[in-house]
PDB file of C-alpha atoms in Angstrom:
ATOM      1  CA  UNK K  16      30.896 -81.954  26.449  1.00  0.00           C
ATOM      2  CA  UNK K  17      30.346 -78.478  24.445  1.00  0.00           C
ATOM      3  CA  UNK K  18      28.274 -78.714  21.149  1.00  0.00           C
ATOM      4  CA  UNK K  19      29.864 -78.073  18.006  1.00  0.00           C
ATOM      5  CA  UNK K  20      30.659 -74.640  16.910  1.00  0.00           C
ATOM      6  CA  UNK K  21      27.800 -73.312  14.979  1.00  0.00           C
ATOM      7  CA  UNK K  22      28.949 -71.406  11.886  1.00  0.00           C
ATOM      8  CA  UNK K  23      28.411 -67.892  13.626  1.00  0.00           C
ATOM      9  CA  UNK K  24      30.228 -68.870  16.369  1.00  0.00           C
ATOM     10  CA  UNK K  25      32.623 -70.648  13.766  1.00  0.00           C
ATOM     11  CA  UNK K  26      32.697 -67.380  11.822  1.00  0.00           C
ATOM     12  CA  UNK K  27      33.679 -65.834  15.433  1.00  0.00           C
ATOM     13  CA  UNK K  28      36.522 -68.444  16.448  1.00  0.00           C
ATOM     14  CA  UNK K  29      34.620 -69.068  19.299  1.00  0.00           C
ATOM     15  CA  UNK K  30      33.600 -72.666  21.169  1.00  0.00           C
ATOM     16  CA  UNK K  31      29.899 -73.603  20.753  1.00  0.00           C
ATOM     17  CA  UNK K  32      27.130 -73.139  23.369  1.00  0.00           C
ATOM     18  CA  UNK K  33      24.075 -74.179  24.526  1.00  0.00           C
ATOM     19  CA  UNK K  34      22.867 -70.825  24.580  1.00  0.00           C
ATOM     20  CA  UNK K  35      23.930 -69.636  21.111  1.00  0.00           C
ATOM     21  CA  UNK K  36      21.219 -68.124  19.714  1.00  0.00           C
ATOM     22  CA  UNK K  37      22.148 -68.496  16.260  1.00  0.00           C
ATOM     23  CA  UNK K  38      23.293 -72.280  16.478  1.00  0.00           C
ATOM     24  CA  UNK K  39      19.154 -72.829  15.577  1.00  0.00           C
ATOM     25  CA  UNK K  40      19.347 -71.239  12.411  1.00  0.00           C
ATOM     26  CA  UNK K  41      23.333 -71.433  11.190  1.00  0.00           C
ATOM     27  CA  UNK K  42      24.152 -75.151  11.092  1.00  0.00           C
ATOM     28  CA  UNK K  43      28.044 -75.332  11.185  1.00  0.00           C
ATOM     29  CA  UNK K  44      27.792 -77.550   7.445  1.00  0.00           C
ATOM     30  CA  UNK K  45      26.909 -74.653   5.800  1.00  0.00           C
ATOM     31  CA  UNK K  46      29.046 -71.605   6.734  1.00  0.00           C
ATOM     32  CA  UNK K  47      27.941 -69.751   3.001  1.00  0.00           C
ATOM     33  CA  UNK K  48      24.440 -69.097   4.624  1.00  0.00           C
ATOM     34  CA  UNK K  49      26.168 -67.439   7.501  1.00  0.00           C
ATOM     35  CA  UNK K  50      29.017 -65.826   5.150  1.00  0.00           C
ATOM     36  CA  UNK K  51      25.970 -64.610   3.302  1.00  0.00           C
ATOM     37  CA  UNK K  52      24.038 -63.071   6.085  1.00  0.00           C
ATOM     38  CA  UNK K  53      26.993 -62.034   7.886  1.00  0.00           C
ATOM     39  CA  UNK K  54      28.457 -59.296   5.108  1.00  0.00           C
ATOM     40  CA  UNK K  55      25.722 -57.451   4.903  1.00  0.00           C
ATOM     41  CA  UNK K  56      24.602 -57.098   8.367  1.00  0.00           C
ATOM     42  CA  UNK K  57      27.269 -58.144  10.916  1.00  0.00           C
ATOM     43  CA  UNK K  58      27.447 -60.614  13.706  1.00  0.00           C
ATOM     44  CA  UNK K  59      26.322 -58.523  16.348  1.00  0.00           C
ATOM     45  CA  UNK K  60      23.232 -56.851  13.941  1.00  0.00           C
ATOM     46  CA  UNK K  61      22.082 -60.339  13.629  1.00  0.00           C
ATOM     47  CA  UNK K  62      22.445 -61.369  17.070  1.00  0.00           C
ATOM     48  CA  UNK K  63      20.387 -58.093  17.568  1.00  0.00           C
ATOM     49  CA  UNK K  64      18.175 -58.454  15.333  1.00  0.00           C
ATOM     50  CA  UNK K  65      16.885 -62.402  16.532  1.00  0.00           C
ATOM     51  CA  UNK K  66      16.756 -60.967  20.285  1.00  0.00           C
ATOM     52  CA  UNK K  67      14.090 -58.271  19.465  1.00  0.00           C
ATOM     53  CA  UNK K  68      11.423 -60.437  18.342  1.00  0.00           C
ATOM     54  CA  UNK K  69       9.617 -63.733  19.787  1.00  0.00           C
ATOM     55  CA  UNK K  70      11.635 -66.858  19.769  1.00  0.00           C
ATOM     56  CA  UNK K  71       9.558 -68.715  17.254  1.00  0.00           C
ATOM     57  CA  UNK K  72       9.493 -65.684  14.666  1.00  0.00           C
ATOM     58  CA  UNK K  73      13.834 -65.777  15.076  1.00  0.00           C
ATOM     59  CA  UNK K  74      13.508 -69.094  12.148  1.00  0.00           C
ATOM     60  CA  UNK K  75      11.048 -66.781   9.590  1.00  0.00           C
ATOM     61  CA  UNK K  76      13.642 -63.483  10.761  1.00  0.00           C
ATOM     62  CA  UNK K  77      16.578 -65.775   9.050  1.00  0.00           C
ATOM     63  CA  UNK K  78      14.754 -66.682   6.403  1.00  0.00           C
ATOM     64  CA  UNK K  79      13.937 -62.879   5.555  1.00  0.00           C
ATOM     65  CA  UNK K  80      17.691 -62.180   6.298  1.00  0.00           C
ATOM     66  CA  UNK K  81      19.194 -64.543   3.667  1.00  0.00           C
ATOM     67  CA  UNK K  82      16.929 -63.939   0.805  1.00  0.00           C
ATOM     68  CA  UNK K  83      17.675 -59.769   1.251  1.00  0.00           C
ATOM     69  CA  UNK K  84      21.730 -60.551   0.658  1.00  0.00           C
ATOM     70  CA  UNK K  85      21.172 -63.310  -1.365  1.00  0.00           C
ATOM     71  CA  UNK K  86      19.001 -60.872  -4.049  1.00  0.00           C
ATOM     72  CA  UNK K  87      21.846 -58.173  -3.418  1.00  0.00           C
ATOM     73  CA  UNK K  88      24.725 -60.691  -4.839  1.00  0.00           C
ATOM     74  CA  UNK K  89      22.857 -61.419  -7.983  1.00  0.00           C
ATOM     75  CA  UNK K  90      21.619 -57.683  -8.395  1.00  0.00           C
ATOM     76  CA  UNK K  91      24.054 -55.430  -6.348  1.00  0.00           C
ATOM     77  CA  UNK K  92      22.303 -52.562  -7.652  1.00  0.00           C
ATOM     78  CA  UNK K  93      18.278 -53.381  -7.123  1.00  0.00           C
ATOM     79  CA  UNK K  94      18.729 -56.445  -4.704  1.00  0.00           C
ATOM     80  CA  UNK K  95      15.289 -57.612  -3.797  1.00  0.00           C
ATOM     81  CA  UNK K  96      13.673 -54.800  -5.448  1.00  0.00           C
ATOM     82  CA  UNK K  97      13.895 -55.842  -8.770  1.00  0.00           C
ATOM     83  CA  UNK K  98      12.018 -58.454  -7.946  1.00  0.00           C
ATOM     84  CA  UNK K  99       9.454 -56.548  -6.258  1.00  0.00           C
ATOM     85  CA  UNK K 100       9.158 -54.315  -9.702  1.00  0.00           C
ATOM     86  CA  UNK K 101       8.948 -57.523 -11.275  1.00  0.00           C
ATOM     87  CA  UNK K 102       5.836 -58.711  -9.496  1.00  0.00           C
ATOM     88  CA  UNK K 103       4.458 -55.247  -9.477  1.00  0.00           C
ATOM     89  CA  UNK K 104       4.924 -55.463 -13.513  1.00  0.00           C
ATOM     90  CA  UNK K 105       2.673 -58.914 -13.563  1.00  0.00           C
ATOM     91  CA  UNK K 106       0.178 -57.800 -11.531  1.00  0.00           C
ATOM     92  CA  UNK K 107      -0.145 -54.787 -14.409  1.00  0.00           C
ATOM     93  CA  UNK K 108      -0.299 -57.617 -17.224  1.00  0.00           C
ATOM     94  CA  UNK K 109      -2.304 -59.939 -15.401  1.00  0.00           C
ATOM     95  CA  UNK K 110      -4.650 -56.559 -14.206  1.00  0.00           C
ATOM     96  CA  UNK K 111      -5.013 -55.174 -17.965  1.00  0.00           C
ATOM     97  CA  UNK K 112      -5.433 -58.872 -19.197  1.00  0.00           C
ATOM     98  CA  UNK K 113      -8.160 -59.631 -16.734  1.00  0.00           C
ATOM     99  CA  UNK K 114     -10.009 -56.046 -17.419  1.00  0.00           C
ATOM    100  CA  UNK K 115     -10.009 -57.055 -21.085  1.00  0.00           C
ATOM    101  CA  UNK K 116     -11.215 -60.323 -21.055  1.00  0.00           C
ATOM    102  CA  UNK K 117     -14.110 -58.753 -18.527  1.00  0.00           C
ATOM    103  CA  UNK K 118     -15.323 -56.695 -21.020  1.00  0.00           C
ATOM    104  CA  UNK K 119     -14.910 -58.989 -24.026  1.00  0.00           C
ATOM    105  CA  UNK K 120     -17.094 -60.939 -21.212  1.00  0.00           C
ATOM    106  CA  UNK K 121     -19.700 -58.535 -21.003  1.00  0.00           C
ATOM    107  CA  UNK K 122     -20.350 -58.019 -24.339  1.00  0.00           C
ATOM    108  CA  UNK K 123     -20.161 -61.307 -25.483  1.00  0.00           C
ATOM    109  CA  UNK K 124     -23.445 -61.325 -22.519  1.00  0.00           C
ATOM    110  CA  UNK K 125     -24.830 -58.592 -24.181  1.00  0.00           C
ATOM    111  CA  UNK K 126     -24.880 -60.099 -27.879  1.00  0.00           C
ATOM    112  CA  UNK K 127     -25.705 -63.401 -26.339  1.00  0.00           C
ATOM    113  CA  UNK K 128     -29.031 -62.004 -24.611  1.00  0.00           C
ATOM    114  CA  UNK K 129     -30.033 -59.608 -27.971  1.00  0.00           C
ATOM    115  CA  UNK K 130     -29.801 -63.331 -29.626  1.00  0.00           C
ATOM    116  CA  UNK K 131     -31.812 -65.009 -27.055  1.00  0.00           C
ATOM    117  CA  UNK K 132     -34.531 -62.075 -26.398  1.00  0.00           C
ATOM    118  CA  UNK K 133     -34.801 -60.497 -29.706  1.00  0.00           C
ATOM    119  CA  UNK K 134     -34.008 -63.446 -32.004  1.00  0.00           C
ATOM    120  CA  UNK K 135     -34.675 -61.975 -35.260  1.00  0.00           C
ATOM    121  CA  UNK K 136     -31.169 -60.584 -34.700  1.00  0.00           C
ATOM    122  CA  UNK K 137     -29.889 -63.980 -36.123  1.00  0.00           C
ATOM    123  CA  UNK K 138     -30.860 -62.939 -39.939  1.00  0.00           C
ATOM    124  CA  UNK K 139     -28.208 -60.394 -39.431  1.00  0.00           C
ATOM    125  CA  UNK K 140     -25.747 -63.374 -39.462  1.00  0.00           C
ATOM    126  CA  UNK K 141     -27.427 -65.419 -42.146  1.00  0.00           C
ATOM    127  CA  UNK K 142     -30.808 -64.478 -43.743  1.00  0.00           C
ATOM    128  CA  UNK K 143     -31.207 -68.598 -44.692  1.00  0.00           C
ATOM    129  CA  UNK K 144     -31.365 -69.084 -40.806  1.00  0.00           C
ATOM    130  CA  UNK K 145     -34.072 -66.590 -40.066  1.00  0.00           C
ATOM    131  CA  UNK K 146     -35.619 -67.049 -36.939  1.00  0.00           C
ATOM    132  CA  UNK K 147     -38.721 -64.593 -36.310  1.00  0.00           C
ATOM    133  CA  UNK K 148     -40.528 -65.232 -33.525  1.00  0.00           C
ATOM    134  CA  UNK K 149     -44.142 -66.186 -34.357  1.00  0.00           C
ATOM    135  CA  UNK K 150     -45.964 -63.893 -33.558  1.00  0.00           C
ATOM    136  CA  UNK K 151     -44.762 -61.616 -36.444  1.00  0.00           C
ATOM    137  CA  UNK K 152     -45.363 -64.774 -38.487  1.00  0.00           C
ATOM    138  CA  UNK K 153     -48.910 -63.481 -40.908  1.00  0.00           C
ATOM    139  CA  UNK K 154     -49.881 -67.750 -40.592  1.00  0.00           C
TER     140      UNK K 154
ATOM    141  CA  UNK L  25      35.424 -23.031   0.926  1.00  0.00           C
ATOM    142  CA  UNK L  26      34.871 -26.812   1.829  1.00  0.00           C
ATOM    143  CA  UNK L  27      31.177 -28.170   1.209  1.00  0.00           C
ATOM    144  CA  UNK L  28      28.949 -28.170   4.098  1.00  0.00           C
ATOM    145  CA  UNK L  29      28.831 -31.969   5.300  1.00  0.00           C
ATOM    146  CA  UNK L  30      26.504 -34.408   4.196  1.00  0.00           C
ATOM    147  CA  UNK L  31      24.198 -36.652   6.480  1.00  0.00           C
ATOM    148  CA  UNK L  32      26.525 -39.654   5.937  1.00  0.00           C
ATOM    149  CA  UNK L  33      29.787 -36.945   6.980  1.00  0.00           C
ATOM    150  CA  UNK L  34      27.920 -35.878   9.899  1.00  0.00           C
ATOM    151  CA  UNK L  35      27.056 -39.391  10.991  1.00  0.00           C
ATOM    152  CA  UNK L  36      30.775 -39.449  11.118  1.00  0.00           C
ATOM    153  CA  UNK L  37      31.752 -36.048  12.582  1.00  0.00           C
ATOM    154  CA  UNK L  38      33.859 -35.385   9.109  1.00  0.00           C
ATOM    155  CA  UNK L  39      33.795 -32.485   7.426  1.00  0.00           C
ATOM    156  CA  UNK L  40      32.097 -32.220   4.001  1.00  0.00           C
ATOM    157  CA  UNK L  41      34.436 -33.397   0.631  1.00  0.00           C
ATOM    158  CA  UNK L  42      33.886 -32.365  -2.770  1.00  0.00           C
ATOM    159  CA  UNK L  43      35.034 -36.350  -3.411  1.00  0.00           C
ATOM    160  CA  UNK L  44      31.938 -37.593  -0.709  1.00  0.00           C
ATOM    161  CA  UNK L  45      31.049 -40.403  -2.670  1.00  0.00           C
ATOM    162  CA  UNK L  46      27.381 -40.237  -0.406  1.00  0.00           C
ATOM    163  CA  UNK L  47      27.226 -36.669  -0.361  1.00  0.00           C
ATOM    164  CA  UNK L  48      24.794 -36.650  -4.052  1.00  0.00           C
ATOM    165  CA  UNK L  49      22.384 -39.252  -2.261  1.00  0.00           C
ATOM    166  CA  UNK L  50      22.388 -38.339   1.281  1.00  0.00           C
ATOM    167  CA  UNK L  51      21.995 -34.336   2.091  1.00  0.00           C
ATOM    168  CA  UNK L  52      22.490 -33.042   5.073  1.00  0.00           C
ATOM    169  CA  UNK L  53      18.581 -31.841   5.597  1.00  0.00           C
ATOM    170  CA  UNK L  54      17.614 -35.648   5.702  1.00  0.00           C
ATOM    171  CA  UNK L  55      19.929 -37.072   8.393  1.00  0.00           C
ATOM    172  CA  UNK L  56      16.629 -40.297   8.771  1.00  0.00           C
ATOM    173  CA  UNK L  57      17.658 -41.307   5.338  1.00  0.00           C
ATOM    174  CA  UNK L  58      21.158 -41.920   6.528  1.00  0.00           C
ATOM    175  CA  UNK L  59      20.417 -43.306   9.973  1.00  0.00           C
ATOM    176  CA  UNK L  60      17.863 -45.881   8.709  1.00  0.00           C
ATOM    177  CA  UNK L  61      20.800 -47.652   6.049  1.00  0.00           C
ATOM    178  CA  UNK L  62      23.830 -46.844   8.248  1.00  0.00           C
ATOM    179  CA  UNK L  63      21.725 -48.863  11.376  1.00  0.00           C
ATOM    180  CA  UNK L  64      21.711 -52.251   9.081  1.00  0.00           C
ATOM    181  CA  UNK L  65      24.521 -51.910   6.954  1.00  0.00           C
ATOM    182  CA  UNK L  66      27.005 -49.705   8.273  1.00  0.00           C
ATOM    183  CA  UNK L  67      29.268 -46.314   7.066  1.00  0.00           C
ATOM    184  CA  UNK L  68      31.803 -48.427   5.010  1.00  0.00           C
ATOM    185  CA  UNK L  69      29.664 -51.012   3.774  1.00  0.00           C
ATOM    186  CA  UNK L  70      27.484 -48.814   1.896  1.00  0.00           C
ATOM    187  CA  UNK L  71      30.809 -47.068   0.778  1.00  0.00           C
ATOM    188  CA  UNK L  72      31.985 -50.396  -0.585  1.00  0.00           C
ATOM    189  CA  UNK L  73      28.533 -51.260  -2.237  1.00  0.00           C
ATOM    190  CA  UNK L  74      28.550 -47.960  -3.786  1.00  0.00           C
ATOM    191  CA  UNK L  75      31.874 -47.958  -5.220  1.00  0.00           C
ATOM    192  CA  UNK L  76      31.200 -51.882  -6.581  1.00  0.00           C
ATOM    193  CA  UNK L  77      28.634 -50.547  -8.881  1.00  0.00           C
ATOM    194  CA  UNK L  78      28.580 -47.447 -12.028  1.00  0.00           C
ATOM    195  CA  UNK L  79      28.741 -44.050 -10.834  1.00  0.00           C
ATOM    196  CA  UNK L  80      25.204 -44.136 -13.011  1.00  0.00           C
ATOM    197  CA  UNK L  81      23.434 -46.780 -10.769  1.00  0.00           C
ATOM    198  CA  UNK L  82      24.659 -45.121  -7.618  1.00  0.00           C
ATOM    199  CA  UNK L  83      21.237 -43.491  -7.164  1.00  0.00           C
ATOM    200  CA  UNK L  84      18.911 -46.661  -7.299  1.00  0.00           C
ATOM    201  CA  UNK L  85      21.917 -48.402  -5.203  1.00  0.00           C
ATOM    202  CA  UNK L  86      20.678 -45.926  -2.416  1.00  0.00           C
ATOM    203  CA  UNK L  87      17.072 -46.217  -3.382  1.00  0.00           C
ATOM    204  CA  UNK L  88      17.130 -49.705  -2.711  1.00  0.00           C
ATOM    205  CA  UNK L  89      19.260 -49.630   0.432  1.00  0.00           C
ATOM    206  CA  UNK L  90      16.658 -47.757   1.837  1.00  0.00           C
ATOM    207  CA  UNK L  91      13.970 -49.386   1.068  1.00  0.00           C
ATOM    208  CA  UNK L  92      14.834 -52.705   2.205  1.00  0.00           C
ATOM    209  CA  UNK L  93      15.835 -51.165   6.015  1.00  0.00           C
ATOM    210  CA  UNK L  94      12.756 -49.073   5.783  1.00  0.00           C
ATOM    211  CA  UNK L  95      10.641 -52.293   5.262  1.00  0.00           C
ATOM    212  CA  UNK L  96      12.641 -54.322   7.760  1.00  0.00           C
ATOM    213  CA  UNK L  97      11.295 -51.336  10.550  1.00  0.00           C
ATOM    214  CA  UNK L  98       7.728 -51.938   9.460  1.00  0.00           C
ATOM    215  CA  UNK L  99       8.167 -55.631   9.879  1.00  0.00           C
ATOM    216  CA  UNK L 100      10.894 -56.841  11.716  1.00  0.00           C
ATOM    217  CA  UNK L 101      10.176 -60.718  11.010  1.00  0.00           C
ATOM    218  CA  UNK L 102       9.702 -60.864   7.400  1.00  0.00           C
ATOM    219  CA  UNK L 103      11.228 -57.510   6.200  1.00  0.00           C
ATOM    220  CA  UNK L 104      10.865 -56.568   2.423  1.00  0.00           C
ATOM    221  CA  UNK L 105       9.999 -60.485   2.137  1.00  0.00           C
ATOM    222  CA  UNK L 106       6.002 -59.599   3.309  1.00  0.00           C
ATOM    223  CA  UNK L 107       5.624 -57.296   0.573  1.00  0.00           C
ATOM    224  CA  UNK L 108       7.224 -59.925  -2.069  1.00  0.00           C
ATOM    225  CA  UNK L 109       5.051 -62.552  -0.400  1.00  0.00           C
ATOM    226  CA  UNK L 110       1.865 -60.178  -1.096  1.00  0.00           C
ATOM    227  CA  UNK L 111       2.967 -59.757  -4.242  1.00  0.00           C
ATOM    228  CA  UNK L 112       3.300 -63.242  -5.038  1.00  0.00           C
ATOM    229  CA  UNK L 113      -0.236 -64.093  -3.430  1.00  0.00           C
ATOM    230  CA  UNK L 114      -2.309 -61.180  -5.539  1.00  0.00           C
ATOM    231  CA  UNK L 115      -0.817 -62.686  -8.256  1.00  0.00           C
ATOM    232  CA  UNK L 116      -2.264 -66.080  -7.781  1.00  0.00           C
ATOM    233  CA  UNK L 117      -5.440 -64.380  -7.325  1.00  0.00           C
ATOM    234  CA  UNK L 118      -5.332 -62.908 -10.590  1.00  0.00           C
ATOM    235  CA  UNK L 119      -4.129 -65.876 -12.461  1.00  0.00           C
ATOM    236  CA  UNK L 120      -7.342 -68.034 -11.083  1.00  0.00           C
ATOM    237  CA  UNK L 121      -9.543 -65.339 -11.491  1.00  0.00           C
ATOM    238  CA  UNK L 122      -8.375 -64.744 -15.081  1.00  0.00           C
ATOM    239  CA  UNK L 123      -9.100 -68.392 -15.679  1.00  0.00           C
ATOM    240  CA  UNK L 124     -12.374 -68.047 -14.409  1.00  0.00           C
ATOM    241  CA  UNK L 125     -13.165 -65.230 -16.460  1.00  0.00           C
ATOM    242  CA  UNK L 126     -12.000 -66.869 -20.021  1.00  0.00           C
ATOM    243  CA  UNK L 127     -13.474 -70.682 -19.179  1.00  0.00           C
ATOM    244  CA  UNK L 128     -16.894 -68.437 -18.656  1.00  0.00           C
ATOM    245  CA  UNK L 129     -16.172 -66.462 -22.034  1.00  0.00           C
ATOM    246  CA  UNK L 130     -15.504 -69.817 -23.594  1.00  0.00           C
ATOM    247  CA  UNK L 131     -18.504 -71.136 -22.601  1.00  0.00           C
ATOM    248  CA  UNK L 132     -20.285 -68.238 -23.693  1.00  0.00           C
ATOM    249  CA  UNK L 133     -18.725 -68.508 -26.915  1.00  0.00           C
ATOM    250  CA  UNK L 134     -19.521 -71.899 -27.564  1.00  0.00           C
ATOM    251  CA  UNK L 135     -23.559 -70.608 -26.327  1.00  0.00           C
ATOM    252  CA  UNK L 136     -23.414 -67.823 -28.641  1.00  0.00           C
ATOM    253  CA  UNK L 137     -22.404 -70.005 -31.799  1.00  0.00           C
ATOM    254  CA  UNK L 138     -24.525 -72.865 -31.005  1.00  0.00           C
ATOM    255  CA  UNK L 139     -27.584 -69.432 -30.971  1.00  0.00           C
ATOM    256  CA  UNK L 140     -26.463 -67.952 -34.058  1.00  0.00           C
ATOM    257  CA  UNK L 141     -26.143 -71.599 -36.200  1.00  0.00           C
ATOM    258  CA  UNK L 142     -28.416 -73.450 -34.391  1.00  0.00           C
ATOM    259  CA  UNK L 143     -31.024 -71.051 -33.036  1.00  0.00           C
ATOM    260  CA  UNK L 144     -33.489 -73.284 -32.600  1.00  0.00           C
ATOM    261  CA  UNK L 145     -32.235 -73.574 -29.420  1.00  0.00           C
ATOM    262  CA  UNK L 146     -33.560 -70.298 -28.399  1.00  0.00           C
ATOM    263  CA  UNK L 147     -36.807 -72.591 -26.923  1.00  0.00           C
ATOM    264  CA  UNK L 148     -34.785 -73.861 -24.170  1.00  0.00           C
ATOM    265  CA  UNK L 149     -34.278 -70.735 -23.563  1.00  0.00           C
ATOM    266  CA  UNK L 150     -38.138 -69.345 -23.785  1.00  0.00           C
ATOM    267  CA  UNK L 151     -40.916 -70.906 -25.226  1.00  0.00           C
ATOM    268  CA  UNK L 152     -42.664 -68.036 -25.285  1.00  0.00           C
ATOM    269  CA  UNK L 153     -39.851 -66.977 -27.883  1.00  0.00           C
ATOM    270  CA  UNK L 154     -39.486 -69.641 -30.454  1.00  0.00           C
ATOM    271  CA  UNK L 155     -37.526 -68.962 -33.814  1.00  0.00           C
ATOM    272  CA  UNK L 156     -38.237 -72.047 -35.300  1.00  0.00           C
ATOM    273  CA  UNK L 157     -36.886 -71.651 -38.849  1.00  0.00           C
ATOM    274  CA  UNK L 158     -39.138 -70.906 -41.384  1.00  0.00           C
ATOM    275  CA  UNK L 159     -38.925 -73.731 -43.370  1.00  0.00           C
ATOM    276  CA  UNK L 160     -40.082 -76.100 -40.249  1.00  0.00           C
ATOM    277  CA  UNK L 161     -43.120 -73.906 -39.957  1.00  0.00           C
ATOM    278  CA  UNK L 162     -46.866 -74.849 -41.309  1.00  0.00           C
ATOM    279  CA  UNK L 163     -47.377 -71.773 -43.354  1.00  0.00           C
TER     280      UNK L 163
END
């Protein structure tokens, strides 16, 4: 007995097959993932497509072939690179965010040893909390 | 005199239009740029995508329909999906490494006022450099 039709080979009228090589990756209870797919590139570009690379890349080539057409129906203009901008805009934030808590870093190390090293700094911040070190102490 | 024809005419042995919708985005001098789309989405696909969207957005329609091909050459598995997956993982980077950063400036916060009001502290630090406050010396 045949398998079920796949929904590529659904999308083609044609029987199911052992040998389909999209069966794998186009179950025939969801023919939108196909639809999806299908539009932009076309049966045979898909078919294509899965033959020219290694059998267990064809599930991560799907994958990569839904999520293109799937950004291009909610952004038919930028498609998937709006979201690339996107990311690319974070990474500026997070970049500038990171260099400026760095350097608050840094100097917050630099005050911090002044304090520890030359303690008389601390009667700059409140002359009743003087700490000289002894030695300039006349005991 | 009708226009010389553009890559996407020529792709098509037609001669050049005035009305070429792909004429402005696809000149003649750079038939690659033409090839590269046509090859995944076809002549009148990227006809219909281009006349779905404003004359105005027409340009980074093309922009992005190149660059998603272009990226599905360098990587036929994952497509423009690597570089959003790159993305996505610098990203995480930053993030933890910006929470390193400010747990280790809030620590050195809370150091730094513990110095300046307590300063007494400064021993732990260095003997050697003691600020005992004045009033707990033996003058």
């Amino acid at each position: 007995m045949a398998p079920s039709a796949c929904a590529a080979c659904r999308s083609q009228r044609k029987k199911g097959s052992d040998e389909c090589l999209l069966a794998p990756h186009f179950p025939s209870d969801d023919l939108q993932k196909f639809a999806i797919v299908q539009k932009v590139y076309g049966f045979s570009h898909i078919v294509k497509m899965l033959k020219d690379v290694k059998a267990e890349e064809r599930a991560d080539v799907v994958k990569s072939l839904v999520y293109e057409p799937t950004a291009r129906v909610k952004d038919p203009v930028y498609g998937c690179t709006r979201e690339i901008h996107q990311l690319q805009k974070r990474i500026a934030d997070l970049e500038s965010l990171l260099v400026y808590t760095q350097t608050e870093l840094l100097d917050m190390r630099f005050d911090h040893e002044k304090l520890v090293y030359f303690p008389t700094i601390c009667e700059e911040v409140d002359p009743m909390l003087s700490c000289d070190p002894l030695w300039e102490l006349q005991i």
